[in-house]
Amino acid sequence: MASKLVRHSHLRALSSSISINNHIRSPHFSNPNRAPLSFSYRPFSNASSSSSTAGFQRASSLKDLELAKFASIAETWWDSEGPFKPLHVMNPTRLAFIRSTLCRHFGKDPNSARPFEGLKIVDVGCGGGILSEPLARMGATVTGVDAVEKNIKIACIHADLDPVTSTIEYCCTTAEKLLEEDRKFDAVIALEVIEHVANPAEFCKSLAALTVPDGATIISTINRSMRSYATAIVAAEYLLHWLPKGTHEWSSFLTPEELVLILQRANITVREMAGFVYNPLTGRWSLSDDISVNFIAFGTKNCQ
Amino acid sequence: MKKLTDFELDLKIENGKQLIFLQAHIRMVWDFSLTNMVGFGLSIYALHFQFGVVMLHSCRVIGVVSFIRLKTEETGEIKTGGEPVPPETFSPSLSLSPQLFPSAACCPHTLLLDATVLEVLPSPLSLSQHSQEFLVKEYLGFSMIMMWFWDEHKETHDLSNNIQHYDIAIVGGGMVGMALACSLANMPLTKHLNVAIIDSNPALGSRPYFNKEDPPDPRVSTVTPATISFFKDVGAWQYVEQHRRAYFDKMQVWDYTGLGYTRYNAQDINKEVLGCVVENKVLHGSLLSCIENTDFQKTIYPSRLSSMTLPPSPSSLGMDSTSSRTPLSSQKHLAKLELSDGNSLYTKLVVGADGGKSRVRELAGFKTTGWNYSQNAIICTVEHTVENGCAWQRFLPAGPIALLPMGDNFSNIVWTMNPKESTNRKLMNEDEFVKDVNNALDYGYGPHPTSSLFGSGEMFFWPRAGVTLSANDCFEVPPKVVNLASERMVFPLSLRHANDYVSKHVVLIGDAAHTVHPLAGQGVNMGFGDAFALSRVIAEGIAVGSDIGEVTLLKKYEAERKPANIMMMGILDGFQKAYSVDFGPLNILRAAALHGAHFISPLKRSIISYASGEQKLPLFT
Ligand SMILES: Cc1cc2nc3c(=O)[nH]c(=O)nc-3n(C[C@H](O)[C@H](O)[C@H](O)COP(=O)(O)OP(=O)(O)OC[C@H]3O[C@@H](n4cnc5c(N)ncnc54)[C@H](O)[C@@H]3O)c2cc1C
Ligand SMILES: C[S@@+](CC[C@H](N)C(=O)[O-])C[C@H]1O[C@@H](n2cnc3c(N)ncnc32)[C@H](O)[C@@H]1O
């Protein structure tokens, strides 16, 4: 597939020593009932068919199969026991990281209930808005974007339940499209998205371009380590049935070093990084120095 | 009382023999269309007069509207009648059928209500007609009881303008509910919250005032060092210190068989005090004063919860609904509470702090486990000739009697017994009761524990290491009671535990979640622990932008409190069982247990430090 090849060669460019396993395939794409590829996203409405590989080469960060996976489970975004359970459980932990790094960087009062008052934040790949809503409650002016229209619909419906979150601006678009509109944000956040995009380096460049000089960029993803293969894919997708099988493709994961490198090239200096560790006994995630499975990075955009 | 709009009162008062007869005309002007209104009711309330002072918040319904005449500017007059209903029940409701207003054009925007009161309380004051008129005019009010609309869409729209929205509604403003409010008011992350407190207890509306000369109230709590430090953290302890309270650093527990006794000393657990006995009204008043001195936004509803509607779970979020963004749906994630006075409110989180018979627990469908002990407790205040500085507890065949220091030569008695005995002891004359109490705390039912049996603990091979000084303390007889200084109050005892403390938008704290035997004075301390834990969990949620009604957040509170409370309940229930049945020969085991507790300091330390509110039971660490 064309889009796969793009990513493939790109990773090889980053680190030639990594052998890429390209054979982990999602079983459910062979099942016609489970792959409703009828999603459409407004900017590319003419390219909504599943077979239009050529259409996607143009849109650098989009990966059709990845998007189809999300579209097929979109209705369950807010079911805290459903497929997105890991994101729900992890949410307080990653928000604690975002709160502490952004408060420190922007000199905000960490004792305030709405410390992000006055900050413009974009949540790239917002899905159903699991991250956007808390950010809005913390006072930020939030824009949430996702390439899957169904996600955006769910996100809108859910945000409208609470007047505080109904202020979130949701758009079905991509980081690149936002750039064309010349939008800038104090903080650009893309959690658990980069492993699903076609070209991580280009994606990071777009994120950087959306960030104001000296603004912040926060990215979280899954490490490409044996442990992450074991925990994230085998455990989350197969054993715990948290995620539908095939949600992740291990080969497209970045290591922390690779992420730092591509962000550096995009003019973003990573200043803090933390790992998430899951304690199966308490069922909670906590922040730690162990970045071998899930990790989150906070960087600032260099002023030219 | 919430007014839907302004109204004008025109009162005519006739002073009949005993009653004030009143006729009022109210003109109500709605600022929204009435097309959708199907009915409403009206009642008249008055504030209670006492000694010429108006007790705020103790208003009661004194009459109902006999008929209501609607007059509309557009269609002339429409007259409908109401039914006379006795006071304290609901007012008549008038149903207006949609046919009355066939089109929006003829719907009334102005309503003229003619209200006649059927019954008014006799005036408690022998004042001139003029002064009575003045007072009545000043203190009578009207409240709309209900309004509803047949168009659901309209309902949410129109009512949202009138029904208040809150972040948190605390149902029950007892000690635990107020402790939660106080803690929320004092934390930087929660002090901005908009909180409603629902309780018809008039104490919530008045400034607490206590006369130092009065003997202490029999309703007291033994607060633990953990509770004291919680009160200090929220800034409420300074108010407790302004009133009567009695710290104690010694405790003696023994039983009627004469086989064992044990004495606890604060120094055993490296503390200055074991606890402090404070009147419930002082604890409650201190929390209130503490809240008054913050700029916390709280609204007190002097009413009771009657029903509750919880929003459907959002996992059923349909894609079929239009994605047009209208704020109309915003009530759909809120709980709606309806109060007995007709008010309603919306809230993100309902806190059930409404005591052992919790209505919130019932309405939310939480199951409970528990039993009644078929035991009652008599509580009262007694007086000595000297000051008592120790907490005493003696186990008698029918249950324990506790004598707690209250300061100024006063003590408090909590005496557990079977219901028949309790009725007798409540009714017997005071001198006999005092004699009974002295007997129960001295030679009644059995001898004093003697030193020769005292050593028998050794035959159970208790390790002797770590014996502390208090082990050598001698048995003492509590100071004699000379007087009964209050009424005798009787309470049935029970144990009840909610199987769950939380569900979406609902959480239980205090006696609503767990009612225990008052044995070790743990009841309210467990509740304070709940209030503190819940406020901290809410603050943690706010820090990371969580929705405070979210069940995953609330589960953290449950995970923290449930094991602690269950353990405490188990300990207390175990104690209660061991001491409420006469085991005959097994008494020796019980005595051994007391000896054991007396001798093994590390173990004893664990038990008291747990009973004194330290978080974990170190036995298991
Ligand atoms: C005999 C006896 C002795 C005790 N001794 C001690 C002791 O020494 N130490 C100790 O720690 N504990 C003791 N306790 C236990 C202690 O009193 C309770 O644990 C404590 O009062 C619980 O506080 P709460 O705020 O949870 O409930 P409550 O004090 O019961 O308060 C509940 C509040 O909710 C309100 N309410 C109820 N229903 C509604 C409704 N539908 N709508 C609105 N409001 C409502 C009520 O008006 C009330 O104000 C004793 C209990 C008894 C019976
Ligand atoms: C695992 S989810 C993460 C959701 C959200 N950020 C969170 O952490 O809660 C990944 C989301 O990224 C979206 N996505 C994938 N590729 C994208 C792209 N190139 N541009 C925008 N969104 C994308 C998917 O539709 C999906 O909703």
PDB file of N, CA, C and O in Angstrom, chain A residues 51-95:
ATOM      1  N   SER A  51     -10.569   2.478  -1.030  1.00  0.00           N
ATOM      2  CA  SER A  51      -9.523   1.993  -1.923  1.00  0.00           C
ATOM      3  C   SER A  51      -8.698   3.122  -2.535  1.00  0.00           C
ATOM      4  O   SER A  51      -7.790   2.864  -3.302  1.00  0.00           O
ATOM      5  N   SER A  52      -9.011   4.348  -2.209  1.00  0.00           N
ATOM      6  CA  SER A  52      -8.328   5.448  -2.888  1.00  0.00           C
ATOM      7  C   SER A  52      -6.970   5.713  -2.270  1.00  0.00           C
ATOM      8  O   SER A  52      -6.759   6.666  -1.551  1.00  0.00           O
ATOM      9  N   THR A  53      -6.054   4.827  -2.483  1.00  0.00           N
ATOM     10  CA  THR A  53      -4.723   4.976  -1.906  1.00  0.00           C
ATOM     11  C   THR A  53      -4.058   6.246  -2.393  1.00  0.00           C
ATOM     12  O   THR A  53      -3.368   6.909  -1.646  1.00  0.00           O
ATOM     13  N   ALA A  54      -4.283   6.564  -3.673  1.00  0.00           N
ATOM     14  CA  ALA A  54      -3.612   7.736  -4.223  1.00  0.00           C
ATOM     15  C   ALA A  54      -4.072   8.994  -3.504  1.00  0.00           C
ATOM     16  O   ALA A  54      -3.277   9.873  -3.214  1.00  0.00           O
ATOM     17  N   GLY A  55      -5.361   9.027  -3.199  1.00  0.00           N
ATOM     18  CA  GLY A  55      -5.914  10.199  -2.529  1.00  0.00           C
ATOM     19  C   GLY A  55      -5.197  10.481  -1.230  1.00  0.00           C
ATOM     20  O   GLY A  55      -5.095  11.616  -0.830  1.00  0.00           O
ATOM     21  N   PHE A  56      -4.702   9.462  -0.579  1.00  0.00           N
ATOM     22  CA  PHE A  56      -4.126   9.666   0.742  1.00  0.00           C
ATOM     23  C   PHE A  56      -2.675  10.080   0.711  1.00  0.00           C
ATOM     24  O   PHE A  56      -2.182  10.624   1.680  1.00  0.00           O
ATOM     25  N   GLN A  57      -2.013   9.773  -0.333  1.00  0.00           N
ATOM     26  CA  GLN A  57      -0.608  10.150  -0.380  1.00  0.00           C
ATOM     27  C   GLN A  57      -0.461  11.644  -0.244  1.00  0.00           C
ATOM     28  O   GLN A  57       0.487  12.143   0.326  1.00  0.00           O
ATOM     29  N   ARG A  58      -1.460  12.332  -0.786  1.00  0.00           N
ATOM     30  CA  ARG A  58      -1.445  13.775  -0.751  1.00  0.00           C
ATOM     31  C   ARG A  58      -1.525  14.278   0.696  1.00  0.00           C
ATOM     32  O   ARG A  58      -0.785  15.116   1.136  1.00  0.00           O
ATOM     33  N   ALA A  59      -2.517  13.712   1.415  1.00  0.00           N
ATOM     34  CA  ALA A  59      -2.729  14.191   2.773  1.00  0.00           C
ATOM     35  C   ALA A  59      -1.737  13.495   3.686  1.00  0.00           C
ATOM     36  O   ALA A  59      -1.922  12.371   4.101  1.00  0.00           O
ATOM     37  N   SER A  60      -0.678  14.176   3.991  1.00  0.00           N
ATOM     38  CA  SER A  60       0.492  13.517   4.538  1.00  0.00           C
ATOM     39  C   SER A  60       0.244  12.701   5.802  1.00  0.00           C
ATOM     40  O   SER A  60       0.776  11.628   5.951  1.00  0.00           O
ATOM     41  N   SER A  61      -0.574  13.231   6.748  1.00  0.00           N
ATOM     42  CA  SER A  61      -0.640  12.521   8.024  1.00  0.00           C
ATOM     43  C   SER A  61      -1.724  11.459   8.085  1.00  0.00           C
ATOM     44  O   SER A  61      -1.812  10.721   9.042  1.00  0.00           O
ATOM     45  N   LEU A  62      -2.560  11.358   7.057  1.00  0.00           N
ATOM     46  CA  LEU A  62      -3.697  10.441   7.168  1.00  0.00           C
ATOM     47  C   LEU A  62      -3.358   9.032   6.726  1.00  0.00           C
ATOM     48  O   LEU A  62      -2.642   8.817   5.752  1.00  0.00           O
ATOM     49  N   LYS A  63      -3.914   8.106   7.468  1.00  0.00           N
ATOM     50  CA  LYS A  63      -3.717   6.711   7.144  1.00  0.00           C
ATOM     51  C   LYS A  63      -5.095   6.076   7.155  1.00  0.00           C
ATOM     52  O   LYS A  63      -5.737   5.975   8.188  1.00  0.00           O
ATOM     53  N   ASP A  64      -5.570   5.694   5.984  1.00  0.00           N
ATOM     54  CA  ASP A  64      -6.978   5.309   5.895  1.00  0.00           C
ATOM     55  C   ASP A  64      -7.398   4.177   6.815  1.00  0.00           C
ATOM     56  O   ASP A  64      -8.408   4.231   7.478  1.00  0.00           O
ATOM     57  N   LEU A  65      -6.561   3.142   6.868  1.00  0.00           N
ATOM     58  CA  LEU A  65      -6.983   2.008   7.681  1.00  0.00           C
ATOM     59  C   LEU A  65      -7.050   2.381   9.162  1.00  0.00           C
ATOM     60  O   LEU A  65      -7.945   1.970   9.888  1.00  0.00           O
ATOM     61  N   GLU A  66      -6.090   3.152   9.592  1.00  0.00           N
ATOM     62  CA  GLU A  66      -6.081   3.596  10.986  1.00  0.00           C
ATOM     63  C   GLU A  66      -7.374   4.339  11.308  1.00  0.00           C
ATOM     64  O   GLU A  66      -7.994   4.133  12.337  1.00  0.00           O
ATOM     65  N   LEU A  67      -7.753   5.229  10.391  1.00  0.00           N
ATOM     66  CA  LEU A  67      -8.939   6.030  10.638  1.00  0.00           C
ATOM     67  C   LEU A  67     -10.193   5.166  10.660  1.00  0.00           C
ATOM     68  O   LEU A  67     -11.085   5.376  11.472  1.00  0.00           O
ATOM     69  N   ALA A  68     -10.210   4.170   9.792  1.00  0.00           N
ATOM     70  CA  ALA A  68     -11.381   3.295   9.736  1.00  0.00           C
ATOM     71  C   ALA A  68     -11.565   2.563  11.062  1.00  0.00           C
ATOM     72  O   ALA A  68     -12.678   2.362  11.538  1.00  0.00           O
ATOM     73  N   LYS A  69     -10.434   2.203  11.676  1.00  0.00           N
ATOM     74  CA  LYS A  69     -10.534   1.517  12.960  1.00  0.00           C
ATOM     75  C   LYS A  69     -11.239   2.411  13.975  1.00  0.00           C
ATOM     76  O   LYS A  69     -12.101   1.962  14.723  1.00  0.00           O
ATOM     77  N   PHE A  70     -10.850   3.665  14.000  1.00  0.00           N
ATOM     78  CA  PHE A  70     -11.458   4.568  14.983  1.00  0.00           C
ATOM     79  C   PHE A  70     -12.919   4.845  14.670  1.00  0.00           C
ATOM     80  O   PHE A  70     -13.756   4.917  15.565  1.00  0.00           O
ATOM     81  N   ALA A  71     -13.208   4.972  13.379  1.00  0.00           N
ATOM     82  CA  ALA A  71     -14.597   5.250  13.011  1.00  0.00           C
ATOM     83  C   ALA A  71     -15.505   4.111  13.452  1.00  0.00           C
ATOM     84  O   ALA A  71     -16.631   4.322  13.884  1.00  0.00           O
ATOM     85  N   SER A  72     -14.970   2.885  13.390  1.00  0.00           N
ATOM     86  CA  SER A  72     -15.835   1.747  13.684  1.00  0.00           C
ATOM     87  C   SER A  72     -16.197   1.650  15.171  1.00  0.00           C
ATOM     88  O   SER A  72     -17.150   0.990  15.539  1.00  0.00           O
ATOM     89  N   ILE A  73     -15.423   2.289  16.041  1.00  0.00           N
ATOM     90  CA  ILE A  73     -15.755   2.195  17.464  1.00  0.00           C
ATOM     91  C   ILE A  73     -16.089   3.558  18.066  1.00  0.00           C
ATOM     92  O   ILE A  73     -16.119   3.724  19.278  1.00  0.00           O
ATOM     93  N   ALA A  74     -16.360   4.519  17.185  1.00  0.00           N
ATOM     94  CA  ALA A  74     -16.544   5.893  17.652  1.00  0.00           C
ATOM     95  C   ALA A  74     -17.637   6.045  18.701  1.00  0.00           C
ATOM     96  O   ALA A  74     -17.493   6.830  19.632  1.00  0.00           O
ATOM     97  N   GLU A  75     -18.695   5.255  18.574  1.00  0.00           N
ATOM     98  CA  GLU A  75     -19.825   5.457  19.491  1.00  0.00           C
ATOM     99  C   GLU A  75     -19.477   5.132  20.937  1.00  0.00           C
ATOM    100  O   GLU A  75     -20.216   5.440  21.851  1.00  0.00           O
ATOM    101  N   THR A  76     -18.374   4.439  21.111  1.00  0.00           N
ATOM    102  CA  THR A  76     -18.059   3.986  22.460  1.00  0.00           C
ATOM    103  C   THR A  76     -17.060   4.902  23.174  1.00  0.00           C
ATOM    104  O   THR A  76     -16.565   4.558  24.234  1.00  0.00           O
ATOM    105  N   TRP A  77     -16.766   6.054  22.569  1.00  0.00           N
ATOM    106  CA  TRP A  77     -15.753   6.942  23.160  1.00  0.00           C
ATOM    107  C   TRP A  77     -15.990   7.208  24.642  1.00  0.00           C
ATOM    108  O   TRP A  77     -15.071   7.251  25.438  1.00  0.00           O
ATOM    109  N   TRP A  78     -17.230   7.442  25.008  1.00  0.00           N
ATOM    110  CA  TRP A  78     -17.490   7.867  26.389  1.00  0.00           C
ATOM    111  C   TRP A  78     -17.940   6.751  27.301  1.00  0.00           C
ATOM    112  O   TRP A  78     -18.390   6.988  28.414  1.00  0.00           O
ATOM    113  N   ASP A  79     -17.803   5.525  26.821  1.00  0.00           N
ATOM    114  CA  ASP A  79     -18.109   4.403  27.691  1.00  0.00           C
ATOM    115  C   ASP A  79     -16.822   4.074  28.440  1.00  0.00           C
ATOM    116  O   ASP A  79     -15.883   3.523  27.871  1.00  0.00           O
ATOM    117  N   SER A  80     -16.802   4.419  29.730  1.00  0.00           N
ATOM    118  CA  SER A  80     -15.524   4.300  30.444  1.00  0.00           C
ATOM    119  C   SER A  80     -15.117   2.837  30.645  1.00  0.00           C
ATOM    120  O   SER A  80     -14.018   2.557  31.075  1.00  0.00           O
ATOM    121  N   GLU A  81     -16.025   1.917  30.327  1.00  0.00           N
ATOM    122  CA  GLU A  81     -15.661   0.503  30.409  1.00  0.00           C
ATOM    123  C   GLU A  81     -15.499  -0.096  29.015  1.00  0.00           C
ATOM    124  O   GLU A  81     -15.335  -1.297  28.877  1.00  0.00           O
ATOM    125  N   GLY A  82     -15.592   0.742  27.987  1.00  0.00           N
ATOM    126  CA  GLY A  82     -15.564   0.240  26.610  1.00  0.00           C
ATOM    127  C   GLY A  82     -14.163   0.197  26.033  1.00  0.00           C
ATOM    128  O   GLY A  82     -13.165   0.171  26.761  1.00  0.00           O
ATOM    129  N   PRO A  83     -14.076   0.202  24.711  1.00  0.00           N
ATOM    130  CA  PRO A  83     -12.777   0.064  24.041  1.00  0.00           C
ATOM    131  C   PRO A  83     -11.776   1.159  24.431  1.00  0.00           C
ATOM    132  O   PRO A  83     -10.579   0.930  24.369  1.00  0.00           O
ATOM    133  N   PHE A  84     -12.258   2.323  24.811  1.00  0.00           N
ATOM    134  CA  PHE A  84     -11.319   3.397  25.135  1.00  0.00           C
ATOM    135  C   PHE A  84     -11.015   3.484  26.627  1.00  0.00           C
ATOM    136  O   PHE A  84     -10.506   4.481  27.114  1.00  0.00           O
ATOM    137  N   LYS A  85     -11.326   2.417  27.331  1.00  0.00           N
ATOM    138  CA  LYS A  85     -11.084   2.394  28.775  1.00  0.00           C
ATOM    139  C   LYS A  85      -9.664   2.833  29.146  1.00  0.00           C
ATOM    140  O   LYS A  85      -9.495   3.620  30.076  1.00  0.00           O
ATOM    141  N   PRO A  86      -8.616   2.328  28.430  1.00  0.00           N
ATOM    142  CA  PRO A  86      -7.269   2.743  28.838  1.00  0.00           C
ATOM    143  C   PRO A  86      -7.093   4.263  28.817  1.00  0.00           C
ATOM    144  O   PRO A  86      -6.431   4.819  29.687  1.00  0.00           O
ATOM    145  N   LEU A  87      -7.698   4.914  27.819  1.00  0.00           N
ATOM    146  CA  LEU A  87      -7.556   6.367  27.760  1.00  0.00           C
ATOM    147  C   LEU A  87      -8.256   7.008  28.952  1.00  0.00           C
ATOM    148  O   LEU A  87      -7.758   7.962  29.542  1.00  0.00           O
ATOM    149  N   HIS A  88      -9.418   6.484  29.321  1.00  0.00           N
ATOM    150  CA  HIS A  88     -10.154   7.036  30.468  1.00  0.00           C
ATOM    151  C   HIS A  88      -9.351   6.853  31.755  1.00  0.00           C
ATOM    152  O   HIS A  88      -9.255   7.754  32.568  1.00  0.00           O
ATOM    153  N   VAL A  89      -8.783   5.665  31.895  1.00  0.00           N
ATOM    154  CA  VAL A  89      -8.059   5.385  33.139  1.00  0.00           C
ATOM    155  C   VAL A  89      -6.778   6.209  33.215  1.00  0.00           C
ATOM    156  O   VAL A  89      -6.365   6.671  34.267  1.00  0.00           O
ATOM    157  N   MET A  90      -6.156   6.408  32.048  1.00  0.00           N
ATOM    158  CA  MET A  90      -4.895   7.132  32.012  1.00  0.00           C
ATOM    159  C   MET A  90      -5.090   8.641  32.120  1.00  0.00           C
ATOM    160  O   MET A  90      -4.154   9.370  32.430  1.00  0.00           O
ATOM    161  N   ASN A  91      -6.310   9.085  31.838  1.00  0.00           N
ATOM    162  CA  ASN A  91      -6.547  10.521  31.692  1.00  0.00           C
ATOM    163  C   ASN A  91      -6.057  11.368  32.865  1.00  0.00           C
ATOM    164  O   ASN A  91      -5.318  12.330  32.653  1.00  0.00           O
ATOM    165  N   PRO A  92      -6.422  11.059  34.123  1.00  0.00           N
ATOM    166  CA  PRO A  92      -5.977  11.909  35.222  1.00  0.00           C
ATOM    167  C   PRO A  92      -4.457  12.005  35.287  1.00  0.00           C
ATOM    168  O   PRO A  92      -3.914  13.073  35.577  1.00  0.00           O
ATOM    169  N   THR A  93      -3.790  10.895  34.964  1.00  0.00           N
ATOM    170  CA  THR A  93      -2.335  10.874  35.077  1.00  0.00           C
ATOM    171  C   THR A  93      -1.693  11.773  34.022  1.00  0.00           C
ATOM    172  O   THR A  93      -0.809  12.569  34.312  1.00  0.00           O
ATOM    173  N   ARG A  94      -2.148  11.643  32.787  1.00  0.00           N
ATOM    174  CA  ARG A  94      -1.523  12.471  31.753  1.00  0.00           C
ATOM    175  C   ARG A  94      -1.913  13.934  31.929  1.00  0.00           C
ATOM    176  O   ARG A  94      -1.105  14.832  31.670  1.00  0.00           O
ATOM    177  N   LEU A  95      -3.130  14.181  32.453  1.00  0.00           N
ATOM    178  CA  LEU A  95      -3.516  15.574  32.701  1.00  0.00           C
ATOM    179  C   LEU A  95      -2.693  16.177  33.835  1.00  0.00           C
ATOM    180  O   LEU A  95      -2.399  17.373  33.831  1.00  0.00           O
TER     181      LEU A  95
END
